Coordinates of N, CA and C in Angstrom, one line a residue:
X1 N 0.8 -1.2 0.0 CA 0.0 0.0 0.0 C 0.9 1.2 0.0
X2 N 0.6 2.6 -1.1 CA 1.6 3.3 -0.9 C 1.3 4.2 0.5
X3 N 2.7 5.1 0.5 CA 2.4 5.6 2.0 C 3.1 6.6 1.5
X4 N 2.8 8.1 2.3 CA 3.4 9.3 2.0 C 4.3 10.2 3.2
X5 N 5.4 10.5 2.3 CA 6.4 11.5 3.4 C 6.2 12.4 3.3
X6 N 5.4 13.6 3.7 CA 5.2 14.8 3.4 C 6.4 16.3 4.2
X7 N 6.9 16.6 3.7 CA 7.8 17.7 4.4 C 7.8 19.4 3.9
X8 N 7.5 19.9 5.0 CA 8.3 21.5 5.1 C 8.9 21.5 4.1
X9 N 9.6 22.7 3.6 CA 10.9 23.0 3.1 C 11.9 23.9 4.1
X10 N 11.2 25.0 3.9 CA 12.4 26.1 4.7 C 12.4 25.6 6.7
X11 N 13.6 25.7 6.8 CA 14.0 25.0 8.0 C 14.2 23.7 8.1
X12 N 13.4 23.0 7.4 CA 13.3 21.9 7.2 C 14.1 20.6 6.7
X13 N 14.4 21.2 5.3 CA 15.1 20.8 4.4 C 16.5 21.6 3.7
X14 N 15.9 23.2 3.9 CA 17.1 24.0 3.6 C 17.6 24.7 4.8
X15 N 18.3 25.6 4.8 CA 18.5 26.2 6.1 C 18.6 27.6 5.7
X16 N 17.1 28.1 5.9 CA 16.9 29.6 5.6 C 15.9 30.1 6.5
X17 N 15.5 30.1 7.5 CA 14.9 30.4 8.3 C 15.3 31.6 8.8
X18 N 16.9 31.4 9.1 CA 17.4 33.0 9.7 C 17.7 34.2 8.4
X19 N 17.4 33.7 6.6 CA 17.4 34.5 5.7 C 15.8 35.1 5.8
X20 N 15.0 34.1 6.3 CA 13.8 35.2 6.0 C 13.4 35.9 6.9
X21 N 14.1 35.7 8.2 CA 13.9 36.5 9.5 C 14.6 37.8 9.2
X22 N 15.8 37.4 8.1 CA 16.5 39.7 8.4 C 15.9 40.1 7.1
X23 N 15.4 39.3 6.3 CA 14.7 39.9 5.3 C 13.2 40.3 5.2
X24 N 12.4 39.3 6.2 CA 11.4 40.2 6.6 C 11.5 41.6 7.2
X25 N 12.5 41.5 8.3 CA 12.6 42.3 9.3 C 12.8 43.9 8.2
X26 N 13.7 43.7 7.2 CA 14.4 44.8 6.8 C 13.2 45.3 6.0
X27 N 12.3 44.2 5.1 CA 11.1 45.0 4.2 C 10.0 45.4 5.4
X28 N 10.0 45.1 7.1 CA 9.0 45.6 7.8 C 9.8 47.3 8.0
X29 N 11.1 47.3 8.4 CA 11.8 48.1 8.5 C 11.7 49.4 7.7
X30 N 12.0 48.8 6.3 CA 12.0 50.2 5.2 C 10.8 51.0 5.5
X31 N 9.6 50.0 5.7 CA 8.1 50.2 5.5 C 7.9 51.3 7.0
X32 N 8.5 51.0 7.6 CA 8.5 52.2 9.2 C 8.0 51.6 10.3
X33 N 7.8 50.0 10.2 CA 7.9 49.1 11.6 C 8.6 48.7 12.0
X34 N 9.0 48.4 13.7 CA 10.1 48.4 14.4 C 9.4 46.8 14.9
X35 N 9.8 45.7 14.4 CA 9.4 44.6 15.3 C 10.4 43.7 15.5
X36 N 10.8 43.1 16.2 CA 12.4 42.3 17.1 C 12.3 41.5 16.0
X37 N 13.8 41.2 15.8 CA 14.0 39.7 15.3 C 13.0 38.3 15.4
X38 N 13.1 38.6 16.8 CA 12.7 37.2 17.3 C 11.4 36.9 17.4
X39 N 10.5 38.1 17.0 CA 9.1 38.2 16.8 C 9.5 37.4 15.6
X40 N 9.8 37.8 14.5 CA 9.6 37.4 13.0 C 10.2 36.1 13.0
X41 N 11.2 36.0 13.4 CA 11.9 34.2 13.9 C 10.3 33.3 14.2
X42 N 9.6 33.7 14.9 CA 8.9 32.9 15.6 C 7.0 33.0 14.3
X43 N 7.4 33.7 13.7 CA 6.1 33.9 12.5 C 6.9 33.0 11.2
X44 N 8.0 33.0 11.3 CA 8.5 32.0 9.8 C 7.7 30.9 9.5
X45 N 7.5 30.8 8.8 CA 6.3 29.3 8.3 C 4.9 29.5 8.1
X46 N 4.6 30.7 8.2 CA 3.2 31.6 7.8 C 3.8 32.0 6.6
X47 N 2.3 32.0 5.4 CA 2.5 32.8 3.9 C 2.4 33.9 4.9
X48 N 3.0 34.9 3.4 CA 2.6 36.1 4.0 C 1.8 37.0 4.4
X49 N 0.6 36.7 4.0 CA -0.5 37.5 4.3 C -0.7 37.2 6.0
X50 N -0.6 36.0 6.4 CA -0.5 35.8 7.7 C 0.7 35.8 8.7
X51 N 1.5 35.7 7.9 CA 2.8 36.7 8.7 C 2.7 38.0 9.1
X52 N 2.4 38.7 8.2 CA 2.1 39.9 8.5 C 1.1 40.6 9.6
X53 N 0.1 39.3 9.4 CA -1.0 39.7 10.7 C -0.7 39.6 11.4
X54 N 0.3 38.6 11.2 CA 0.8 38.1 12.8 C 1.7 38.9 13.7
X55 N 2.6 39.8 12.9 CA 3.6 40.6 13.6 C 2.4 41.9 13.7
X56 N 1.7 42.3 12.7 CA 1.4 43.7 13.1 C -0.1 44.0 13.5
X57 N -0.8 42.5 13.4 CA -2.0 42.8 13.7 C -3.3 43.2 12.5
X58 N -4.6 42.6 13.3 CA -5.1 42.7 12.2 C -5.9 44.3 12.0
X59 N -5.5 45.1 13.2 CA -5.8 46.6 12.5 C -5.0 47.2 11.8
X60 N -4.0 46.6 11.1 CA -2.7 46.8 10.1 C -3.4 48.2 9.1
X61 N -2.7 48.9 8.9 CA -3.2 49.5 7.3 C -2.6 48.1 6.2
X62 N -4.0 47.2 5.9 CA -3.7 46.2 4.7 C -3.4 46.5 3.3
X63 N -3.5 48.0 3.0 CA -2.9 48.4 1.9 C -1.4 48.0 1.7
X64 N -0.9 47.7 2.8 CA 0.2 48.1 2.8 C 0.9 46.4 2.8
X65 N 0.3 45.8 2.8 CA 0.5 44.1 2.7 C 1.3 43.4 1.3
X66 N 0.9 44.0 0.3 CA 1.5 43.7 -0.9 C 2.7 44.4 -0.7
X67 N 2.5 45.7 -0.5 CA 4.1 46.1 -0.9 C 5.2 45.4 0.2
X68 N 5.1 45.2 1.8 CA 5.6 44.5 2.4 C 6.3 43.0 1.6
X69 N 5.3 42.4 1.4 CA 5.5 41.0 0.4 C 6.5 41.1 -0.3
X70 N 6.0 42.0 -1.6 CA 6.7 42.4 -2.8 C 8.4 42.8 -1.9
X71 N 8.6 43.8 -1.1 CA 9.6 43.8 -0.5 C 10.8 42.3 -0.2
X72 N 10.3 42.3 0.7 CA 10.7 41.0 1.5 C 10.6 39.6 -0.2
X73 N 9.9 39.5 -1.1 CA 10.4 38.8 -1.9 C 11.8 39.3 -3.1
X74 N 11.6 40.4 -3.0 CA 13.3 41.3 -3.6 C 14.2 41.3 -2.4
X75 N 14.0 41.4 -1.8 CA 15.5 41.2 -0.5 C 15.4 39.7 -0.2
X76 N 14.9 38.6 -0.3 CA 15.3 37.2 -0.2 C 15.7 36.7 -1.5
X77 N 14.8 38.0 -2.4 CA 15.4 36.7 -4.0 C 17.2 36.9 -4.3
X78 N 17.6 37.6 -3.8 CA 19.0 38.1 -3.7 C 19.9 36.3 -3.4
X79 N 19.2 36.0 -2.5 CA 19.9 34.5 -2.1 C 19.7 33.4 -2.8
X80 N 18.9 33.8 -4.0 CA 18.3 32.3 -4.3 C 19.2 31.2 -5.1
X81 N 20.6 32.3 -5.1 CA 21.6 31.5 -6.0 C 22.3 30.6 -5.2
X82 N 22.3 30.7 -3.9 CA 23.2 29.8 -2.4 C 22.4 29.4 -1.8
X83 N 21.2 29.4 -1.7 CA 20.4 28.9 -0.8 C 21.1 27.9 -0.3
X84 N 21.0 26.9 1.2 CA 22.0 26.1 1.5 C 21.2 25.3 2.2
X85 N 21.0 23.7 1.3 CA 20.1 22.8 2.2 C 21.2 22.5 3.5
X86 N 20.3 21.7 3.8 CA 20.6 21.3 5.3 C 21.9 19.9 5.0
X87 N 22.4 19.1 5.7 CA 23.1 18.2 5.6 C 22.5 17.0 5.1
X88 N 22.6 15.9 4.5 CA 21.7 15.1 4.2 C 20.2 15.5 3.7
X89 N 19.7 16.2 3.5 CA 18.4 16.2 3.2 C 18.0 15.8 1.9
X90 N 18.8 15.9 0.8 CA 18.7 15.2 -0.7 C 18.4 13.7 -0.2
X91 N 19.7 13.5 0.7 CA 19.8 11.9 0.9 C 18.7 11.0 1.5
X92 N 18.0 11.8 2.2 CA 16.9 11.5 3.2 C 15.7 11.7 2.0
X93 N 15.4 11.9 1.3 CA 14.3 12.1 0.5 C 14.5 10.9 -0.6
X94 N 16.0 10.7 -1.1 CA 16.2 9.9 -1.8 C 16.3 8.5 -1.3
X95 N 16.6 8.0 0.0 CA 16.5 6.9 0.8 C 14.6 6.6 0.6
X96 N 14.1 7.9 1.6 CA 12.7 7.5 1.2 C 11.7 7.1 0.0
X97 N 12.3 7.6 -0.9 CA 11.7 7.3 -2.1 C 12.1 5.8 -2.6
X98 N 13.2 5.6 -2.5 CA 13.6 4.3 -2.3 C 13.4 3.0 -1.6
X99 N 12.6 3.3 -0.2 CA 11.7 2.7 0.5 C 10.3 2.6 0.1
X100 N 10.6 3.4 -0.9 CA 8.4 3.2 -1.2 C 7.5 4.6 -0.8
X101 N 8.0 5.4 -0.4 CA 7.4 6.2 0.1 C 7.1 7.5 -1.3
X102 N 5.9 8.1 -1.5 CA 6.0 9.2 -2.2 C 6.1 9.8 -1.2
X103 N 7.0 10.8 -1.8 CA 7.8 12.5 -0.9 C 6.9 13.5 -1.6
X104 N 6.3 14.1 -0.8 CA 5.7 15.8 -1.2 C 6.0 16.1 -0.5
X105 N 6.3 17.7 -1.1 CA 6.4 18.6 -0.7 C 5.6 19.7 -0.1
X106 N 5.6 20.3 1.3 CA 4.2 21.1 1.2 C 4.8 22.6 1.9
X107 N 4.5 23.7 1.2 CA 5.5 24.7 1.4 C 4.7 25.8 0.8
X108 N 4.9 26.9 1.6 CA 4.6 28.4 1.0 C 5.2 28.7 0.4
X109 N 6.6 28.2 -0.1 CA 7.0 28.6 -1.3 C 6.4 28.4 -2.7
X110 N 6.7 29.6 -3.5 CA 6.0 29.1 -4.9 C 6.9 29.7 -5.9
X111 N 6.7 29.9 -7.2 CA 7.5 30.6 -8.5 C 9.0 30.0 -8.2
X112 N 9.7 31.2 -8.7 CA 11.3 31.2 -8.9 C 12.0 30.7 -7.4
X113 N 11.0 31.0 -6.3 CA 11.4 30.5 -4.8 C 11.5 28.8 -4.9
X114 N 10.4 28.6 -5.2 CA 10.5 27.2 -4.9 C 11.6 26.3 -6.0
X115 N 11.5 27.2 -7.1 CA 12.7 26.1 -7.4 C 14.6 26.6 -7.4
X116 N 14.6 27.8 -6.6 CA 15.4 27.9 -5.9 C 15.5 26.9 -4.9
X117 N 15.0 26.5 -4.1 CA 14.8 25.4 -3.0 C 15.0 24.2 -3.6
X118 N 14.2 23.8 -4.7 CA 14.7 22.5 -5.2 C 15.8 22.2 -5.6
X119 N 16.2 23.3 -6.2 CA 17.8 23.1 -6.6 C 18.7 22.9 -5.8
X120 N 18.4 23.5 -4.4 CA 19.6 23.7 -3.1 C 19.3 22.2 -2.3
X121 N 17.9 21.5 -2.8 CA 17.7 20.2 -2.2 C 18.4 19.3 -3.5
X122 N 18.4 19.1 -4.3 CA 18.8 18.6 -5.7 C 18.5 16.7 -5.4
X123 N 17.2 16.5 -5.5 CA 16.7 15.6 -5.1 C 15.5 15.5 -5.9
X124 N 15.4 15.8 -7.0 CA 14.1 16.2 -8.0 C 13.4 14.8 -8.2
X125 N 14.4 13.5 -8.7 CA 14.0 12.1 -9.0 C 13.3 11.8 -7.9
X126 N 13.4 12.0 -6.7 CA 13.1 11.7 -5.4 C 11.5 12.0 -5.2
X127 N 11.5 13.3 -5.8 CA 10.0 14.1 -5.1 C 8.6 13.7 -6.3
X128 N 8.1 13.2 -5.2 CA 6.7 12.9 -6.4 C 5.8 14.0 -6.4
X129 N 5.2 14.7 -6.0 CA 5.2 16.3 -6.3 C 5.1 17.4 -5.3
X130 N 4.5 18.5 -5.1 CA 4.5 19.9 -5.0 C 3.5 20.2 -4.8
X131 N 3.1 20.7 -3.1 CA 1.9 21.6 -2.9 C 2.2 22.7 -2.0
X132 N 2.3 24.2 -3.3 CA 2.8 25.2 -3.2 C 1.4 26.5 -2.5
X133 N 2.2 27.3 -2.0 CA 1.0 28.3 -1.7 C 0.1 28.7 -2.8
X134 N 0.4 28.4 -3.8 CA -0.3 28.7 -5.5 C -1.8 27.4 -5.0
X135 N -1.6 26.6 -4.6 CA -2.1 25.6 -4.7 C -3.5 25.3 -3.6
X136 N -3.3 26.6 -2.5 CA -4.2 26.3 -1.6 C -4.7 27.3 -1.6
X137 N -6.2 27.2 -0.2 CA -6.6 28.9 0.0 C -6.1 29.5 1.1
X138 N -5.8 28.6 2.0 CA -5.3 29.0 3.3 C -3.8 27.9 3.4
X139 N -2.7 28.9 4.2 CA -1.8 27.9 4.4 C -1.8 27.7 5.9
X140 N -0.4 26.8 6.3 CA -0.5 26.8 7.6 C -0.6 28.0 8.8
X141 N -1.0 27.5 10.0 CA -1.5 25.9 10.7 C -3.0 25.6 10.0
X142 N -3.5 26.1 8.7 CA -4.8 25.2 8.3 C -4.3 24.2 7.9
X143 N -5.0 23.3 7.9 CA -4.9 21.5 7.0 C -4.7 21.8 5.6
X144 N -4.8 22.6 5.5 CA -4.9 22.4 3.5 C -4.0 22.5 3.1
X145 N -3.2 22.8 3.5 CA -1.4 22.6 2.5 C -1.2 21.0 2.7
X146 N -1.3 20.5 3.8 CA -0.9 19.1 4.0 C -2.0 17.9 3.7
X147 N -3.0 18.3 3.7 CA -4.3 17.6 2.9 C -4.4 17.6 1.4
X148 N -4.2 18.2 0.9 CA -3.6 19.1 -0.7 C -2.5 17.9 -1.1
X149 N -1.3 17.8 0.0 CA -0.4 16.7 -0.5 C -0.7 15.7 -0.8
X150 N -1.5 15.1 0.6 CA -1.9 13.8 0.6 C -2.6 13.7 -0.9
X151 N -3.8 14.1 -1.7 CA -4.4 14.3 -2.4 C -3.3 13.7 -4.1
X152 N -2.6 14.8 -3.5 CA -1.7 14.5 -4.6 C -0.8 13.5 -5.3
X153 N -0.4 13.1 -3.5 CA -0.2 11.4 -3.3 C -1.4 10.5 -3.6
X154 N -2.3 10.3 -3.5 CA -3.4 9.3 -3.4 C -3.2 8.6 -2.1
X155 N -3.0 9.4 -1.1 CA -2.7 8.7 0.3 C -3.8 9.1 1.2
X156 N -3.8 8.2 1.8 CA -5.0 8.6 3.1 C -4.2 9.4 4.2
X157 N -4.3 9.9 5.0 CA -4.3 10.6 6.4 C -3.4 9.3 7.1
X158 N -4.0 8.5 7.4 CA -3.1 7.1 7.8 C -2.3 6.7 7.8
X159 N -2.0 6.8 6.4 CA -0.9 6.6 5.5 C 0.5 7.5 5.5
X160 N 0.3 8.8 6.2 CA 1.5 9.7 6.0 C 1.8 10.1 7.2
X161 N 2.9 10.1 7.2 CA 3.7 11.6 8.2 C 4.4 13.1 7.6
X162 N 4.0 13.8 8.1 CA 4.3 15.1 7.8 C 5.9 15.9 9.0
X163 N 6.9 16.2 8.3 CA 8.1 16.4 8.9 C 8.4 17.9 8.5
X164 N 8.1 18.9 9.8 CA 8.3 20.1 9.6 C 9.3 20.7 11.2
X165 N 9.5 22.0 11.2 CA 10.3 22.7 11.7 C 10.2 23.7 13.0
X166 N 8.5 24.0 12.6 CA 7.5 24.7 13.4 C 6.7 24.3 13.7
X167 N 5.9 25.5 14.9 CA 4.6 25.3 15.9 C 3.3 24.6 14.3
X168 N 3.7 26.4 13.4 CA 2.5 25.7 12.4 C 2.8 24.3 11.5
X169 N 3.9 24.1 11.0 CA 3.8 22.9 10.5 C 3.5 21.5 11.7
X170 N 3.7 21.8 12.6 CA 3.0 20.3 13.7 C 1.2 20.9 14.1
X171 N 1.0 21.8 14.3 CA -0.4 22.3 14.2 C -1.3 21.7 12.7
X172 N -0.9 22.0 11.2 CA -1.4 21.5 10.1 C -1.4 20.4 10.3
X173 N -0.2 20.1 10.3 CA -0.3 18.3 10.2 C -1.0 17.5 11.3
X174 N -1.3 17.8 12.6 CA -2.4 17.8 13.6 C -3.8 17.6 13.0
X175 N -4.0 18.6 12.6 CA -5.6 19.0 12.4 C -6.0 18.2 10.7
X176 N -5.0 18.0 10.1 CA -4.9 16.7 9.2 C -4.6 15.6 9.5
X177 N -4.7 15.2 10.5 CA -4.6 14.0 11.0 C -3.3 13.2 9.9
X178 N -2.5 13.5 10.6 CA -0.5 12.9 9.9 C -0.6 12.5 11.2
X179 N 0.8 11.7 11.3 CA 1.9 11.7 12.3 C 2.8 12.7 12.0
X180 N 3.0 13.8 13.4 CA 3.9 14.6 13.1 C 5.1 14.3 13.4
X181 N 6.4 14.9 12.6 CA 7.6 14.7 13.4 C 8.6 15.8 12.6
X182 N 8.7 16.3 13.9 CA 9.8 17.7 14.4 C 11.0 17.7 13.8
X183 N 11.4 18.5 13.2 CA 13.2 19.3 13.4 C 13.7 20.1 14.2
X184 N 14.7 20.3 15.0 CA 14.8 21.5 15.5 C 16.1 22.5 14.9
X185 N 15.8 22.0 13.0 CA 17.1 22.9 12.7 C 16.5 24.3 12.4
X186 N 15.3 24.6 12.5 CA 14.4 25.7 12.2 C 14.4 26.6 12.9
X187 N 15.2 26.2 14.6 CA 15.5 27.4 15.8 C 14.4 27.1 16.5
X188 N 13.3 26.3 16.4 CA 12.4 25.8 17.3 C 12.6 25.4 18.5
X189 N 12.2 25.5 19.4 CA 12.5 24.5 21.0 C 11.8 23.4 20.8
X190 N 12.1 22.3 21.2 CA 11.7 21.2 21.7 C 10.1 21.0 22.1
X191 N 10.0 21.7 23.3 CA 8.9 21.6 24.0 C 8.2 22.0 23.2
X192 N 8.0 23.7 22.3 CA 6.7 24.2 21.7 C 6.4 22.8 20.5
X193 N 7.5 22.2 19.4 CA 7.3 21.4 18.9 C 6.7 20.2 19.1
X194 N 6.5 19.7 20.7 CA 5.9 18.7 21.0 C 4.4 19.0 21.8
X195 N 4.6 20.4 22.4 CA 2.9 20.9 22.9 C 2.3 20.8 21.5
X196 N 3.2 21.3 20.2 CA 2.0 21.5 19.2 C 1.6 20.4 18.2
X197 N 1.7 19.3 18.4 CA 2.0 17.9 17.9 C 2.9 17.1 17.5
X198 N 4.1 17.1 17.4 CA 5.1 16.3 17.4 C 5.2 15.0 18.2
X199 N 5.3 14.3 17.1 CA 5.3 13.0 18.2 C 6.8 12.1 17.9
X200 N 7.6 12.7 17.2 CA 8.4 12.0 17.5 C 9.6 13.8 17.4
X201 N 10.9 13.6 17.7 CA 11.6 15.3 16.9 C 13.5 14.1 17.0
X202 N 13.9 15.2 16.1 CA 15.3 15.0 15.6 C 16.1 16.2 15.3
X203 N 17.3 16.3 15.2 CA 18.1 17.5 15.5 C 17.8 18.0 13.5
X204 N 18.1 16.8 13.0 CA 18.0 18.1 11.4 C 17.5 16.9 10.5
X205 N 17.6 17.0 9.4 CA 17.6 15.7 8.1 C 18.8 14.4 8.5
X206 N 20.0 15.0 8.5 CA 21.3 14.2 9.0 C 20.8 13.2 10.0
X207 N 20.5 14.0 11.0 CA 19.8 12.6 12.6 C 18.3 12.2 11.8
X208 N 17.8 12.5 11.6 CA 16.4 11.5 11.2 C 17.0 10.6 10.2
X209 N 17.8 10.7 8.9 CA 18.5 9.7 8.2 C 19.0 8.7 8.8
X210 N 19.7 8.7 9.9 CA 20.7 7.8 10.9 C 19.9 7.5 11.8
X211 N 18.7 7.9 11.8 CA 17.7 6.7 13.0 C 16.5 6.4 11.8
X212 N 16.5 6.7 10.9 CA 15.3 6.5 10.2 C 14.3 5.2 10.5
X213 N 14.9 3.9 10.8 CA 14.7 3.1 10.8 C 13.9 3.2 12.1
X214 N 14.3 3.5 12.8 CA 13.7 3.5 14.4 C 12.3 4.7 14.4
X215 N 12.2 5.2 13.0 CA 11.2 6.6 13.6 C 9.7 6.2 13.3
X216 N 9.5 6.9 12.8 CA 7.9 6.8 12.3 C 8.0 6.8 10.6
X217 N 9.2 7.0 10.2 CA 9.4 7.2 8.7 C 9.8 5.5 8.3
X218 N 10.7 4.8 9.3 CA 10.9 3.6 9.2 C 10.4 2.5 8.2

């Protein structure tokens, strides 16, 4: 029976989490908001439209939402030549696919982003496909980016585990009924990863490849 590996990207698979933290920060900045690092650290994994609510609220002047976006997508596309996956994570997608597993991908990335990301994972044979923010109406913590995959797999709820970085990627995959399991190369703690469904966590791609057998991906 097939079975599905569903994964994050950013944090997850690449290690950009702290690119979109100074690059949000600097397009909130130009714009004439003052919000901490570590505010925006802790919103990464929201599209944007809900990033944004999230740091400024939803009495925001929302005119101002696209141009923010539009911002913050010119100051990250600057990287999209080095993007730098994580250690093993080609290898880990390519082992699973090799196991039997269809690999999707489920990510607010979309356009020239996402295959910047693919390239820096360079594991394309591996991935059976792609459900991009293009692809949903709501992203995470709603189900539908990770329900959307499943779909795409022909896999039941049953059938998959979903392996993300963040509160919202273990929240989605929750409320889609996956098995969740954690990274903490995304700057996550532990604990919020496991209050928010995690049921199993590993330090990056590298440690889930070297216990794979023992996990829930096994």
């Amino acid at each position: 029976m097939e079975r599905a590996a569903v994964f994050d990207v950013d944090g997850t698979l690449v290690d950009t989490n702290h690119l979109h933290v100074v690059t949000w920060w600097e397009a909130l900045r130009q714009a004439g908001h003052r919000v901490p690092m570590h505010a925006v650290h802790r919103a990464v994994g929201l599209g944007s439209t809900d990033l944004i609510a999230h740091l400024l609220g939803e009495d925001r002047d929302r005119d101002q939402d696209a141009q923010l976006s539009a911002a913050h997508t010119a100051l990250y596309g600057q990287y999209f030549d080095r993007l730098p996956a994580l250690s093993e994570a080609g290898a880990l997608l390519k082992r699973l696919h090799g196991d039997g597993w269809a690999v999707v991908l489920a990510t607010s990335a979309s356009g020239p982003e996402l295959k910047a990301l693919r390239r820096a994972i360079d594991a394309d044979d591996a991935i059976t496909a792609t459900a991009s923010s293009d692809d949903v109406e709501e992203g995470k913590p709603a189900p539908e980016p990770v329900e959307h995959a499943l779909e795409l797999a022909g896999v039941s709820a049953e059938r998959a585990v979903f392996v993300g970085d963040t509160v919202w990627d273990m929240q989605a995959g929750r409320r889609a009924g996956v098995r969740c399991v954690g990274v903490l190369c995304g700057g996550i703690p532990r604990a919020d990863l496991e209050e928010a469904g995690a049921q199993a966590i590993y330090a990056n791609p590298a440690d889930l490849l070297a216990r794979l057998d023992d996990s829930p991906l096994g």
